[in-house]
PDB file of N, CA and C in Angstrom:
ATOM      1  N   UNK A   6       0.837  -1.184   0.000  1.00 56.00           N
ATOM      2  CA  UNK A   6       0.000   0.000   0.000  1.00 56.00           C
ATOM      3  C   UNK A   6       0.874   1.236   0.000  1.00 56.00           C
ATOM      4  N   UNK A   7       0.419   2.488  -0.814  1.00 59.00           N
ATOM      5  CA  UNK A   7       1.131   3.750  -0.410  1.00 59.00           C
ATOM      6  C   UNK A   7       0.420   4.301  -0.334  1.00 59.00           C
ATOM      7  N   UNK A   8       0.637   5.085   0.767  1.00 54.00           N
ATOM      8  CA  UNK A   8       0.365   6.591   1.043  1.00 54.00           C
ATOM      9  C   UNK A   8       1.322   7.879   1.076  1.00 54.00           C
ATOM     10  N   UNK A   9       1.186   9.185   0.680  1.00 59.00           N
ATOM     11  CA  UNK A   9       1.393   9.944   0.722  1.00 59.00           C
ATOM     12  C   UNK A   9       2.504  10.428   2.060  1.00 59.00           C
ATOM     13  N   UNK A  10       3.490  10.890   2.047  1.00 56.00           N
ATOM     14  CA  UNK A  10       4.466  11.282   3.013  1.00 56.00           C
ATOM     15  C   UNK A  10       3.705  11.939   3.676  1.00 56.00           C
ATOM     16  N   UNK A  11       2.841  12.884   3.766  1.00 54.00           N
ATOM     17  CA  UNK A  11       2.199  14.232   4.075  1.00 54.00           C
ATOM     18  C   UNK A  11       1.572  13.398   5.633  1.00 54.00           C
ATOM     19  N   UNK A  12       1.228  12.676   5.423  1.00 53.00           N
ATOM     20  CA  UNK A  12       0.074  11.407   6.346  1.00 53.00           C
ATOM     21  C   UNK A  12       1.046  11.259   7.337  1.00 53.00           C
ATOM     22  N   UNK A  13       2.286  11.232   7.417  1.00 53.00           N
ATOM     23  CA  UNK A  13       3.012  10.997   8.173  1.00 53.00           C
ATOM     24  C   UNK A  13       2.883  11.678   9.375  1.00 53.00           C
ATOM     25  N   UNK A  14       1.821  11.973  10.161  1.00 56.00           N
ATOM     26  CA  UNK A  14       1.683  12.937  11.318  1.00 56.00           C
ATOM     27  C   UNK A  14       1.539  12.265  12.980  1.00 56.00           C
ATOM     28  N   UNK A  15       1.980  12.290  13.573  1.00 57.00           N
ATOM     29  CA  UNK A  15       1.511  11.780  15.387  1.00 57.00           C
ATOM     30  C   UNK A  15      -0.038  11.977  15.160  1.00 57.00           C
ATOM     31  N   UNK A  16      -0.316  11.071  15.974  1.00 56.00           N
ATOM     32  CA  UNK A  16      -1.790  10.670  16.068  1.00 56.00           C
ATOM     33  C   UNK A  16      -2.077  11.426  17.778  1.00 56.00           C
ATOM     34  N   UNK A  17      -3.130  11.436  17.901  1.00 64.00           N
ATOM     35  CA  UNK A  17      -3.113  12.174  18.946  1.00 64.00           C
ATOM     36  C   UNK A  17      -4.252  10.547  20.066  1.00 64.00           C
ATOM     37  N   UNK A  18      -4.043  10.310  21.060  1.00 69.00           N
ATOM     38  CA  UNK A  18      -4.726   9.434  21.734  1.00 69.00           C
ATOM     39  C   UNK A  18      -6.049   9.012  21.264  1.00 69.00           C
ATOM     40  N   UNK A  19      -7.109   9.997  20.988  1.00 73.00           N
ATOM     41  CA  UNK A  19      -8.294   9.574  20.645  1.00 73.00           C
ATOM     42  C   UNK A  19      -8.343   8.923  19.287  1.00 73.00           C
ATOM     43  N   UNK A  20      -7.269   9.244  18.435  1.00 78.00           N
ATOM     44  CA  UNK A  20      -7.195   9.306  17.179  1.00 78.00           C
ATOM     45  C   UNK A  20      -6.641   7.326  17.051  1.00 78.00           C
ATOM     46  N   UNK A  21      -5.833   7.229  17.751  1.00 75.00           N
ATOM     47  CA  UNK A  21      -5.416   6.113  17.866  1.00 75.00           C
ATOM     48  C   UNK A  21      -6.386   5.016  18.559  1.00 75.00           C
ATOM     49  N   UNK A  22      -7.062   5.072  19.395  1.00 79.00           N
ATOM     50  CA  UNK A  22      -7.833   4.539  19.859  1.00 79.00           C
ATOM     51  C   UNK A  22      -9.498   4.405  19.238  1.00 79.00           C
ATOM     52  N   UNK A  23      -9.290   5.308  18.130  1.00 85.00           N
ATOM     53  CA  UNK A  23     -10.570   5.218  16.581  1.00 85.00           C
ATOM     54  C   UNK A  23     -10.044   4.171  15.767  1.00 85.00           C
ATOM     55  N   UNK A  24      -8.824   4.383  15.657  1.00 85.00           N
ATOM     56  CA  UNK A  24      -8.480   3.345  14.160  1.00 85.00           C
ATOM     57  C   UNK A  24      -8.211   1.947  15.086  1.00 85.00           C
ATOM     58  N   UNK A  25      -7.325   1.938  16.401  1.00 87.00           N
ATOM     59  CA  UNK A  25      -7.675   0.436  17.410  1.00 87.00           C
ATOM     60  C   UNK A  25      -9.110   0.113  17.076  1.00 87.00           C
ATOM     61  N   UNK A  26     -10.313   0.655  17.517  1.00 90.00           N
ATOM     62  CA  UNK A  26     -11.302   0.296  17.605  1.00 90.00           C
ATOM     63  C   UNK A  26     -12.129  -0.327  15.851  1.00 90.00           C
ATOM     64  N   UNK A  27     -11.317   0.431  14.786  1.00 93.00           N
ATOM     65  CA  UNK A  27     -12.040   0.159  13.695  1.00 93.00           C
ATOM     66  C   UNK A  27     -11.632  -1.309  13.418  1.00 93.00           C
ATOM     67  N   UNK A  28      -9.777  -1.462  13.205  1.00 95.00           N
ATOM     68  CA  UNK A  28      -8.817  -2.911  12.890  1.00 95.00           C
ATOM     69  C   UNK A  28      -9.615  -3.969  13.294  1.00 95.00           C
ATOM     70  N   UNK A  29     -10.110  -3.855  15.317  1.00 94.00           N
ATOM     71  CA  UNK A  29     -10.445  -4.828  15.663  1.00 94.00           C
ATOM     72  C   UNK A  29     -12.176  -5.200  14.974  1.00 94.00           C
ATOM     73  N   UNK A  30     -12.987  -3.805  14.764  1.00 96.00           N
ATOM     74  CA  UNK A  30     -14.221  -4.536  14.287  1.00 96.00           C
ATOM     75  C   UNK A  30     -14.004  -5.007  12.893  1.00 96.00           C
ATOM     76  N   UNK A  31     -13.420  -4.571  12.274  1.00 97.00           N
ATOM     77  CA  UNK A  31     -12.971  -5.011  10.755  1.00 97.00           C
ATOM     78  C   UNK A  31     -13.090  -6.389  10.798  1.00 97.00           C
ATOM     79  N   UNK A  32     -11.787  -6.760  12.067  1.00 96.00           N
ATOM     80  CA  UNK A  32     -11.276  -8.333  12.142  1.00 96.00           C
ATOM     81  C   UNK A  32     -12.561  -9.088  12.724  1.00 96.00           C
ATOM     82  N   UNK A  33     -13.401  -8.372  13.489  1.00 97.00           N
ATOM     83  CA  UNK A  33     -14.423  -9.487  14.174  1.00 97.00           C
ATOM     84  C   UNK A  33     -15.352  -9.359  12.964  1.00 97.00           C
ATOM     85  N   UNK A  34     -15.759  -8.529  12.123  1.00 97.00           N
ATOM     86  CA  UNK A  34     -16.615  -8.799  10.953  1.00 97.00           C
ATOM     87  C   UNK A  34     -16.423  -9.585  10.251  1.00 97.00           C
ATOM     88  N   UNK A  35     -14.717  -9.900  10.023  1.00 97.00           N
ATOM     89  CA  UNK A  35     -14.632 -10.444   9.220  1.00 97.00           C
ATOM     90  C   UNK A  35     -14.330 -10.266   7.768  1.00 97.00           C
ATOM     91  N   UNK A  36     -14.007  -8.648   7.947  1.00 97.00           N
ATOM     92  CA  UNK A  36     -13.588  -8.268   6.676  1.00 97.00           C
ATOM     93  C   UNK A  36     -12.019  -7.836   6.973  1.00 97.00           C
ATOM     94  N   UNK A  37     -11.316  -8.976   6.905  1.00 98.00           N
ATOM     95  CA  UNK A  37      -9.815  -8.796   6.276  1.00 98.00           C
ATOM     96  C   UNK A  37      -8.970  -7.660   6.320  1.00 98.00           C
ATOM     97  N   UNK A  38      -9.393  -7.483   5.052  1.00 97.00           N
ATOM     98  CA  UNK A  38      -8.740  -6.514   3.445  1.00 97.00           C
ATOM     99  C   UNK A  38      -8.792  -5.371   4.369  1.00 97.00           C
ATOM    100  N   UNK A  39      -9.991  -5.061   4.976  1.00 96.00           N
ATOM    101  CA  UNK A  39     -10.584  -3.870   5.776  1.00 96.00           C
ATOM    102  C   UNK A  39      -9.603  -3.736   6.658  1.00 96.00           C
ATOM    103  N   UNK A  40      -9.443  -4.380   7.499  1.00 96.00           N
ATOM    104  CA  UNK A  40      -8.333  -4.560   8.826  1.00 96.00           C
ATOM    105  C   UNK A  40      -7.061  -4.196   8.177  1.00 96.00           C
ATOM    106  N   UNK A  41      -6.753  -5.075   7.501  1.00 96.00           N
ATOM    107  CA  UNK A  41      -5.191  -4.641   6.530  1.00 96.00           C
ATOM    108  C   UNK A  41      -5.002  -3.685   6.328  1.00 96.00           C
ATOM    109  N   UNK A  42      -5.806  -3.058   5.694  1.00 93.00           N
ATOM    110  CA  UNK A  42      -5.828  -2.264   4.567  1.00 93.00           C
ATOM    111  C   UNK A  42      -5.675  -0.304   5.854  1.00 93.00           C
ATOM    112  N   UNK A  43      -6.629  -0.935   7.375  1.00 92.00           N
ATOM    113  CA  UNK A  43      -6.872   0.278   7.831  1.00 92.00           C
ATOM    114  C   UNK A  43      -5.602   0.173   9.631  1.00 92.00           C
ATOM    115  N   UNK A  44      -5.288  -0.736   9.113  1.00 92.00           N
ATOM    116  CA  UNK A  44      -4.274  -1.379  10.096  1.00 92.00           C
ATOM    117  C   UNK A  44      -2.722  -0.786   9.218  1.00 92.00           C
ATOM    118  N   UNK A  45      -3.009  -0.478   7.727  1.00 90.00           N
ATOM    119  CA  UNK A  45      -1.202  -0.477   7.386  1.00 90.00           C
ATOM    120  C   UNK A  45      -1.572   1.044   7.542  1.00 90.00           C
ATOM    121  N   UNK A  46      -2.394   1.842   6.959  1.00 86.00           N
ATOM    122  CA  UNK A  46      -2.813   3.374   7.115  1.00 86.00           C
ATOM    123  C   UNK A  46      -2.075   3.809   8.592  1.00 86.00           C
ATOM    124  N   UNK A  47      -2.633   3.460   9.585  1.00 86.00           N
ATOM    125  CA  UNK A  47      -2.357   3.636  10.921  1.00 86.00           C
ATOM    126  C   UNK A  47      -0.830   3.514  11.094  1.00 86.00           C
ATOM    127  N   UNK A  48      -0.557   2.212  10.655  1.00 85.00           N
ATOM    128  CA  UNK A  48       1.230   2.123  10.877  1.00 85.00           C
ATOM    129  C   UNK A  48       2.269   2.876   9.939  1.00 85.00           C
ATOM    130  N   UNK A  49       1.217   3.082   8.664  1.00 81.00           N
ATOM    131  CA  UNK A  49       2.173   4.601   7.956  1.00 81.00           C
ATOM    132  C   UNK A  49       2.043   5.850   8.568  1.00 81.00           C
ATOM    133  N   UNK A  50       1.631   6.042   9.478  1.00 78.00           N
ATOM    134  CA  UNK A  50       1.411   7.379  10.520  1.00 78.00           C
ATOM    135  C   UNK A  50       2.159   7.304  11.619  1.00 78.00           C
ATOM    136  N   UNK A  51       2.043   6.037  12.231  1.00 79.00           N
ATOM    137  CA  UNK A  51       3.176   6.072  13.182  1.00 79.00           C
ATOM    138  C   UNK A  51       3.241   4.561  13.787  1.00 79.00           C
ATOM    139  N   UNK A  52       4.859   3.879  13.125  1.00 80.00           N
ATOM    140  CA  UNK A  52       5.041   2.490  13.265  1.00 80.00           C
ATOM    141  C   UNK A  52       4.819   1.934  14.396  1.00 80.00           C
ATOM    142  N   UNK A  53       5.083   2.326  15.924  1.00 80.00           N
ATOM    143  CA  UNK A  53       5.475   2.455  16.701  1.00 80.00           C
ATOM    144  C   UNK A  53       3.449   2.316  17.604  1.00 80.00           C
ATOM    145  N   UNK A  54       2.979   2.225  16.967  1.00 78.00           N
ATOM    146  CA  UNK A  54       1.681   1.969  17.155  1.00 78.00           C
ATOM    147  C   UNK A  54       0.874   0.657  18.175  1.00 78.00           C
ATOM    148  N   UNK A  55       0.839   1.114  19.639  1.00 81.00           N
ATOM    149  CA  UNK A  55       0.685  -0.927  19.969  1.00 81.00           C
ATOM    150  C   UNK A  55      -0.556  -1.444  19.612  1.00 81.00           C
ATOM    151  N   UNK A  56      -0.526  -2.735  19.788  1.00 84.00           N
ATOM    152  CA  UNK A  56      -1.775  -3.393  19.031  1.00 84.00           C
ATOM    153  C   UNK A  56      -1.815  -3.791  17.420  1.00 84.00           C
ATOM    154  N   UNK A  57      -1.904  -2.606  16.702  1.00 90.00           N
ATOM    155  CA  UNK A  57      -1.957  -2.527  15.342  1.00 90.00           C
ATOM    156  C   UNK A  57      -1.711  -4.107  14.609  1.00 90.00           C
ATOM    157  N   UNK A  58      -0.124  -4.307  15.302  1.00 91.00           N
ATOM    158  CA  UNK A  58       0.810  -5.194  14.281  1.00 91.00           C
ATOM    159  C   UNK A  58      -0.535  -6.571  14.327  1.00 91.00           C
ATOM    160  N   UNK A  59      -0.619  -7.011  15.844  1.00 91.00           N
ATOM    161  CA  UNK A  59      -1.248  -7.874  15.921  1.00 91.00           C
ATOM    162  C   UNK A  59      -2.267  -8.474  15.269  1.00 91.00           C
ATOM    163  N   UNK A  60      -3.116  -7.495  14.930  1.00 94.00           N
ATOM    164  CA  UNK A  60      -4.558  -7.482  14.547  1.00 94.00           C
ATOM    165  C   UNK A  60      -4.788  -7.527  12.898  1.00 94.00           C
ATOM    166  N   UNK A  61      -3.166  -6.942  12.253  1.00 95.00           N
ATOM    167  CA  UNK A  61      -2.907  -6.996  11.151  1.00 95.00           C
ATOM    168  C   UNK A  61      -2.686  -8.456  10.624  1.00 95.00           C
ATOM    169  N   UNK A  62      -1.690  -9.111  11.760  1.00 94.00           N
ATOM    170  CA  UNK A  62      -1.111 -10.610  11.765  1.00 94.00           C
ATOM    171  C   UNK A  62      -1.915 -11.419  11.562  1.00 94.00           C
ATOM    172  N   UNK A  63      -3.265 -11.393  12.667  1.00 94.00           N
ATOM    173  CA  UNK A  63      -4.500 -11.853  12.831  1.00 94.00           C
ATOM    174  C   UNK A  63      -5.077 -12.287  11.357  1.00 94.00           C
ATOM    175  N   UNK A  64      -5.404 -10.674  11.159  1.00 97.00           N
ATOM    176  CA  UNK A  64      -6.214 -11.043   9.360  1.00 97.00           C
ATOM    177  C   UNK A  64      -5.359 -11.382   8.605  1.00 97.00           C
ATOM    178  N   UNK A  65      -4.286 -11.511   8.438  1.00 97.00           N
ATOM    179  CA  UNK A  65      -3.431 -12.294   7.324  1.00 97.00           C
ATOM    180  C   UNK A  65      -3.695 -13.464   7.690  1.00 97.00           C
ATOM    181  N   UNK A  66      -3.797 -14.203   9.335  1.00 95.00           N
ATOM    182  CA  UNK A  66      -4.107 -15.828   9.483  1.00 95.00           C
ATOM    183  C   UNK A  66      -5.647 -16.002   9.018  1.00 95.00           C
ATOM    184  N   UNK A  67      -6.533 -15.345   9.021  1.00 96.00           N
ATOM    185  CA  UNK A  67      -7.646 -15.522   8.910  1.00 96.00           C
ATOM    186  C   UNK A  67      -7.487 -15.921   7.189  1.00 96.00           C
ATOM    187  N   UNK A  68      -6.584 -14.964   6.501  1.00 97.00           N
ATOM    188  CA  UNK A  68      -6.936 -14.837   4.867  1.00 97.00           C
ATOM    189  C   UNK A  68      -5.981 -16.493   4.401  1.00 97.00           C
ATOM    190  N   UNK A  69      -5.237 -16.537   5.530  1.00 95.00           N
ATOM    191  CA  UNK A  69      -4.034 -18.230   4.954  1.00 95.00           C
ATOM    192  C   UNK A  69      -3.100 -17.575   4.943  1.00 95.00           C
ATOM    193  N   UNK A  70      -2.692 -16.220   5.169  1.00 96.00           N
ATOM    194  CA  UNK A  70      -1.276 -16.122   4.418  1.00 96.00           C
ATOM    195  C   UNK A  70      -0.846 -15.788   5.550  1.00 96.00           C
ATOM    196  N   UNK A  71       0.244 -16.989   6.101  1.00 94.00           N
ATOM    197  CA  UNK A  71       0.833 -17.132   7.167  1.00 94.00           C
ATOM    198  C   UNK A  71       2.301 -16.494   6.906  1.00 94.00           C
ATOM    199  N   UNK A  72       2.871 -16.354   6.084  1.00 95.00           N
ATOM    200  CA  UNK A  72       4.157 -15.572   5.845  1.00 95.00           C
ATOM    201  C   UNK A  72       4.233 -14.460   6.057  1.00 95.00           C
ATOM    202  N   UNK A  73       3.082 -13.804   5.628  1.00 95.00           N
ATOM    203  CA  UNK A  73       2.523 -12.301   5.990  1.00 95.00           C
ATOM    204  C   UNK A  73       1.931 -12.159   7.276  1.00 95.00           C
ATOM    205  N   UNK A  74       1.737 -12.761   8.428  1.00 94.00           N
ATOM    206  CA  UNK A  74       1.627 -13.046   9.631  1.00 94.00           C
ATOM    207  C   UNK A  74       2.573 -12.888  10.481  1.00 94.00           C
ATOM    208  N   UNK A  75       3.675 -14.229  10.006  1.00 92.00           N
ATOM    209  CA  UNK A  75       5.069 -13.587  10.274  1.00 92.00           C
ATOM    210  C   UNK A  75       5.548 -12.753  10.260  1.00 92.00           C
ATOM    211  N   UNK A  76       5.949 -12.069   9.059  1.00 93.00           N
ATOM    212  CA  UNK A  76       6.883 -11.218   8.772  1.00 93.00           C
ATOM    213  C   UNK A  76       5.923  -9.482   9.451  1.00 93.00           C
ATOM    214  N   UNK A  77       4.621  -9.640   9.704  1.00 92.00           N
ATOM    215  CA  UNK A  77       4.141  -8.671  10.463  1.00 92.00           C
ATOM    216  C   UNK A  77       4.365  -8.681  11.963  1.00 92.00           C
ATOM    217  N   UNK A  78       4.314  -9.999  12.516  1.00 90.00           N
ATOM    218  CA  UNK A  78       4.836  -9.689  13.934  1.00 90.00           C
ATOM    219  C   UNK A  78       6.585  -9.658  14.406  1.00 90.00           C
ATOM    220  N   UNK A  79       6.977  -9.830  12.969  1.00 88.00           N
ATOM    221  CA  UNK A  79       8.522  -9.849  13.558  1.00 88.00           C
ATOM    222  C   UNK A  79       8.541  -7.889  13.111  1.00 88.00           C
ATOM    223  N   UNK A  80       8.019  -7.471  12.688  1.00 88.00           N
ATOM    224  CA  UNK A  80       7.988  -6.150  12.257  1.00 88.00           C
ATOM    225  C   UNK A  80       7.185  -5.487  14.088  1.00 88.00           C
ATOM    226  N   UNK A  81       6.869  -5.928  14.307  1.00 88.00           N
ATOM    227  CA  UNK A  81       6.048  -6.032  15.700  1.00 88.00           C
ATOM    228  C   UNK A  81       6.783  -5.755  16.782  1.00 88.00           C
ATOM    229  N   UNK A  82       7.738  -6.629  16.708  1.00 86.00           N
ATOM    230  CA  UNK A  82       8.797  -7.135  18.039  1.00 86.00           C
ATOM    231  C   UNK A  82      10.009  -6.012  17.513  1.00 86.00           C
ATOM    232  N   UNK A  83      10.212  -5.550  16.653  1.00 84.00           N
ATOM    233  CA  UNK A  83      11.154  -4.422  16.309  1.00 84.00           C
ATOM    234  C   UNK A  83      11.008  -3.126  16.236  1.00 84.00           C
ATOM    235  N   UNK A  84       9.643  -2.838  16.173  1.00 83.00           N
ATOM    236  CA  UNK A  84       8.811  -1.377  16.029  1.00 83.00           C
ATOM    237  C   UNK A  84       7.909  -0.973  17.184  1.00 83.00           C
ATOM    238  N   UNK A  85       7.351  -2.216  17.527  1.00 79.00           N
ATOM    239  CA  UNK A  85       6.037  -1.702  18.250  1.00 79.00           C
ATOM    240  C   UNK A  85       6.438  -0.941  20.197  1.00 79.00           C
ATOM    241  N   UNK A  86       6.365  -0.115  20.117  1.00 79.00           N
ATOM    242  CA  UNK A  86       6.775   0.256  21.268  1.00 79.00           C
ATOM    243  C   UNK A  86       7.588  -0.075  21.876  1.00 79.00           C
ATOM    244  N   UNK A  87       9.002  -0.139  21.185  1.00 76.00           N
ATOM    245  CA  UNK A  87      10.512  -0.473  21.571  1.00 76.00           C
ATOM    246  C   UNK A  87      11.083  -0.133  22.955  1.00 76.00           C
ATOM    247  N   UNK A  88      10.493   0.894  23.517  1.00 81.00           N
ATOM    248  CA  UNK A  88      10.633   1.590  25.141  1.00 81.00           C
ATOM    249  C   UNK A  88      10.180   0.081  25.852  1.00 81.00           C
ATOM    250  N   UNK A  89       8.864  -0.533  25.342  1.00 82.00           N
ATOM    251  CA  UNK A  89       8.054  -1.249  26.069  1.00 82.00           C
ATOM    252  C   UNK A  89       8.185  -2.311  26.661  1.00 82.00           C
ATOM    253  N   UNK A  90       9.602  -3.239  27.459  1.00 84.00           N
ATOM    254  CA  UNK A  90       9.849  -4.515  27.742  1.00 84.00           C
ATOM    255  C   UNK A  90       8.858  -5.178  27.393  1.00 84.00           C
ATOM    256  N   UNK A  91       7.588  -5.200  28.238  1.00 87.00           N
ATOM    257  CA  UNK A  91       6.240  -6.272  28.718  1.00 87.00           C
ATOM    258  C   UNK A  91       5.462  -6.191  27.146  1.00 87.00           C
ATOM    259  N   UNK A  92       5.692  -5.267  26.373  1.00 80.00           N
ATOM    260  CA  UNK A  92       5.033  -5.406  25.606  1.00 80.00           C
ATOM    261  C   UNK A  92       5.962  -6.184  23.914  1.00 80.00           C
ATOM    262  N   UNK A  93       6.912  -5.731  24.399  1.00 84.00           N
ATOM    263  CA  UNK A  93       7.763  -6.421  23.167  1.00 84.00           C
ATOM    264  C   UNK A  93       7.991  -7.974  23.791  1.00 84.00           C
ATOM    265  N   UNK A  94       7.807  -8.526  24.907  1.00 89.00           N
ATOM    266  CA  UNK A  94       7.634 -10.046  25.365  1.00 89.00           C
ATOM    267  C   UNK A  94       6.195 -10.363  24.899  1.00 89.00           C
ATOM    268  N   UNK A  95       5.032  -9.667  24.883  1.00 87.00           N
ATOM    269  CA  UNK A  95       3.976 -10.079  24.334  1.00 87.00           C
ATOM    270  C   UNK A  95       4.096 -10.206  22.472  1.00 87.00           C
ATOM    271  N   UNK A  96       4.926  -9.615  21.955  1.00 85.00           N
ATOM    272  CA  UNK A  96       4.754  -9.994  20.665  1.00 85.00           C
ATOM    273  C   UNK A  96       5.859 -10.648  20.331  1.00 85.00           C
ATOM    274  N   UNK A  97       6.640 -11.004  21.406  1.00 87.00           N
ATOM    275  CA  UNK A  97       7.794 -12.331  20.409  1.00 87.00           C
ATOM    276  C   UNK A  97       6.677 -13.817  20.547  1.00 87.00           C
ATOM    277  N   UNK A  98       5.954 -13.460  22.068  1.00 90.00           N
ATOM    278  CA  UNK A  98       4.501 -15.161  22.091  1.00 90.00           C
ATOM    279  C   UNK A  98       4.207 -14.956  21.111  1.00 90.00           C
ATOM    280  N   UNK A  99       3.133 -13.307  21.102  1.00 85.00           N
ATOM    281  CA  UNK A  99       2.568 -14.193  19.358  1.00 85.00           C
ATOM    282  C   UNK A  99       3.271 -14.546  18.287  1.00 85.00           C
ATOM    283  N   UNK A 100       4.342 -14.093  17.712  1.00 88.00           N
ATOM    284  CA  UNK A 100       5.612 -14.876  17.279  1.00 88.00           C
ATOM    285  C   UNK A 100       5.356 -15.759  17.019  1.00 88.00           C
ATOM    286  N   UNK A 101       6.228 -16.341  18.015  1.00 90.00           N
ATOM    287  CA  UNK A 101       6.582 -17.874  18.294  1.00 90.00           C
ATOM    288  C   UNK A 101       5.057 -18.814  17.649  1.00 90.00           C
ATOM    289  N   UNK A 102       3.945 -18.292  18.565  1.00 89.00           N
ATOM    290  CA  UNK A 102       2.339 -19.003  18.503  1.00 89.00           C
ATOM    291  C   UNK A 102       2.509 -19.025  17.110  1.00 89.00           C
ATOM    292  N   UNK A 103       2.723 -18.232  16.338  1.00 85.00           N
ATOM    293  CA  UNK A 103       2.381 -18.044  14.459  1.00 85.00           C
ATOM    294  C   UNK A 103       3.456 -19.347  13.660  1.00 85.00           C
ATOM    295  N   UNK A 104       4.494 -19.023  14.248  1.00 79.00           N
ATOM    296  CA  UNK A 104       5.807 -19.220  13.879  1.00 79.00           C
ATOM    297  C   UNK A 104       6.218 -21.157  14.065  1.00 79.00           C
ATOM    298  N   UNK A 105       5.076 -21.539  14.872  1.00 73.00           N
ATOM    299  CA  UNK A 105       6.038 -22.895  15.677  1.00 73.00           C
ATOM    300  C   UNK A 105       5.463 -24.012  14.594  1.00 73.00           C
TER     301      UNK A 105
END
C-alpha cells in the first residue's frame, strides 16, 4: 500500500484509539482486506503503534497467508513500542504461537 508522506503525522490518543477500535471490528466482521488495509494506514502514521501489528497478523491468518503473519509480527517485536519490555515479550509469544 502507499500513502502519501504528508500522512506521516503523530496521532493524537483519541485518534489512535478510533483506528484500534475500527482494525479490531474489521477483524471481528470479518472483513480482512478492511483490517489490513486500515491497520497499514495507521502504521504509515506512526510504526510504533501498539496493538496494530497484531490485529494486522491476525487477518493475514484468517486470509491463509501465514508468511505475511510472520513477517508482520517480527515487524512487531522491532517497532512496536521499543521503550516497552512487557510489551515487546507479548509480541515475540505471538511470534513464536504463528511461527512454531
Amino acid at each position: 500500500l502507499n500513502f502519501s508522506p504528508e500522512l506521516r503525522t503523530p496521532l493524537v490518543p483519541q485518534q489512535r484509539q478510533c483506528y484500534m477500535a475500527m482494525i479490531k471490528c474489521y477483524y471481528h466482521l470479518k472483513e480482512y482486506d478492511r483490517a489490513i488495509r486500515a491497520g497499514a494506514f495507521a502504521l504509515h502514521m506512526n510504526r510504533h503503534y501498539p496493538g496494530v501489528h497484531e490485529y494486522i497478523a491476525k487477518a493475514y491468518l484468517a486470509k491463509g497467508n501465514i508468511t505475511q503473519a510472520i513477517r508482520t509480527m517480527r515487524r512487531a517485536v522491532i517497532y512496536e513500542t521499543p521503550w516497552d519490555v512487557e510489551n515487546i515479550q507479548k509480541q515475540l509469544e505471538l511470534l513464536r504461537s504463528i511461527d512454531a
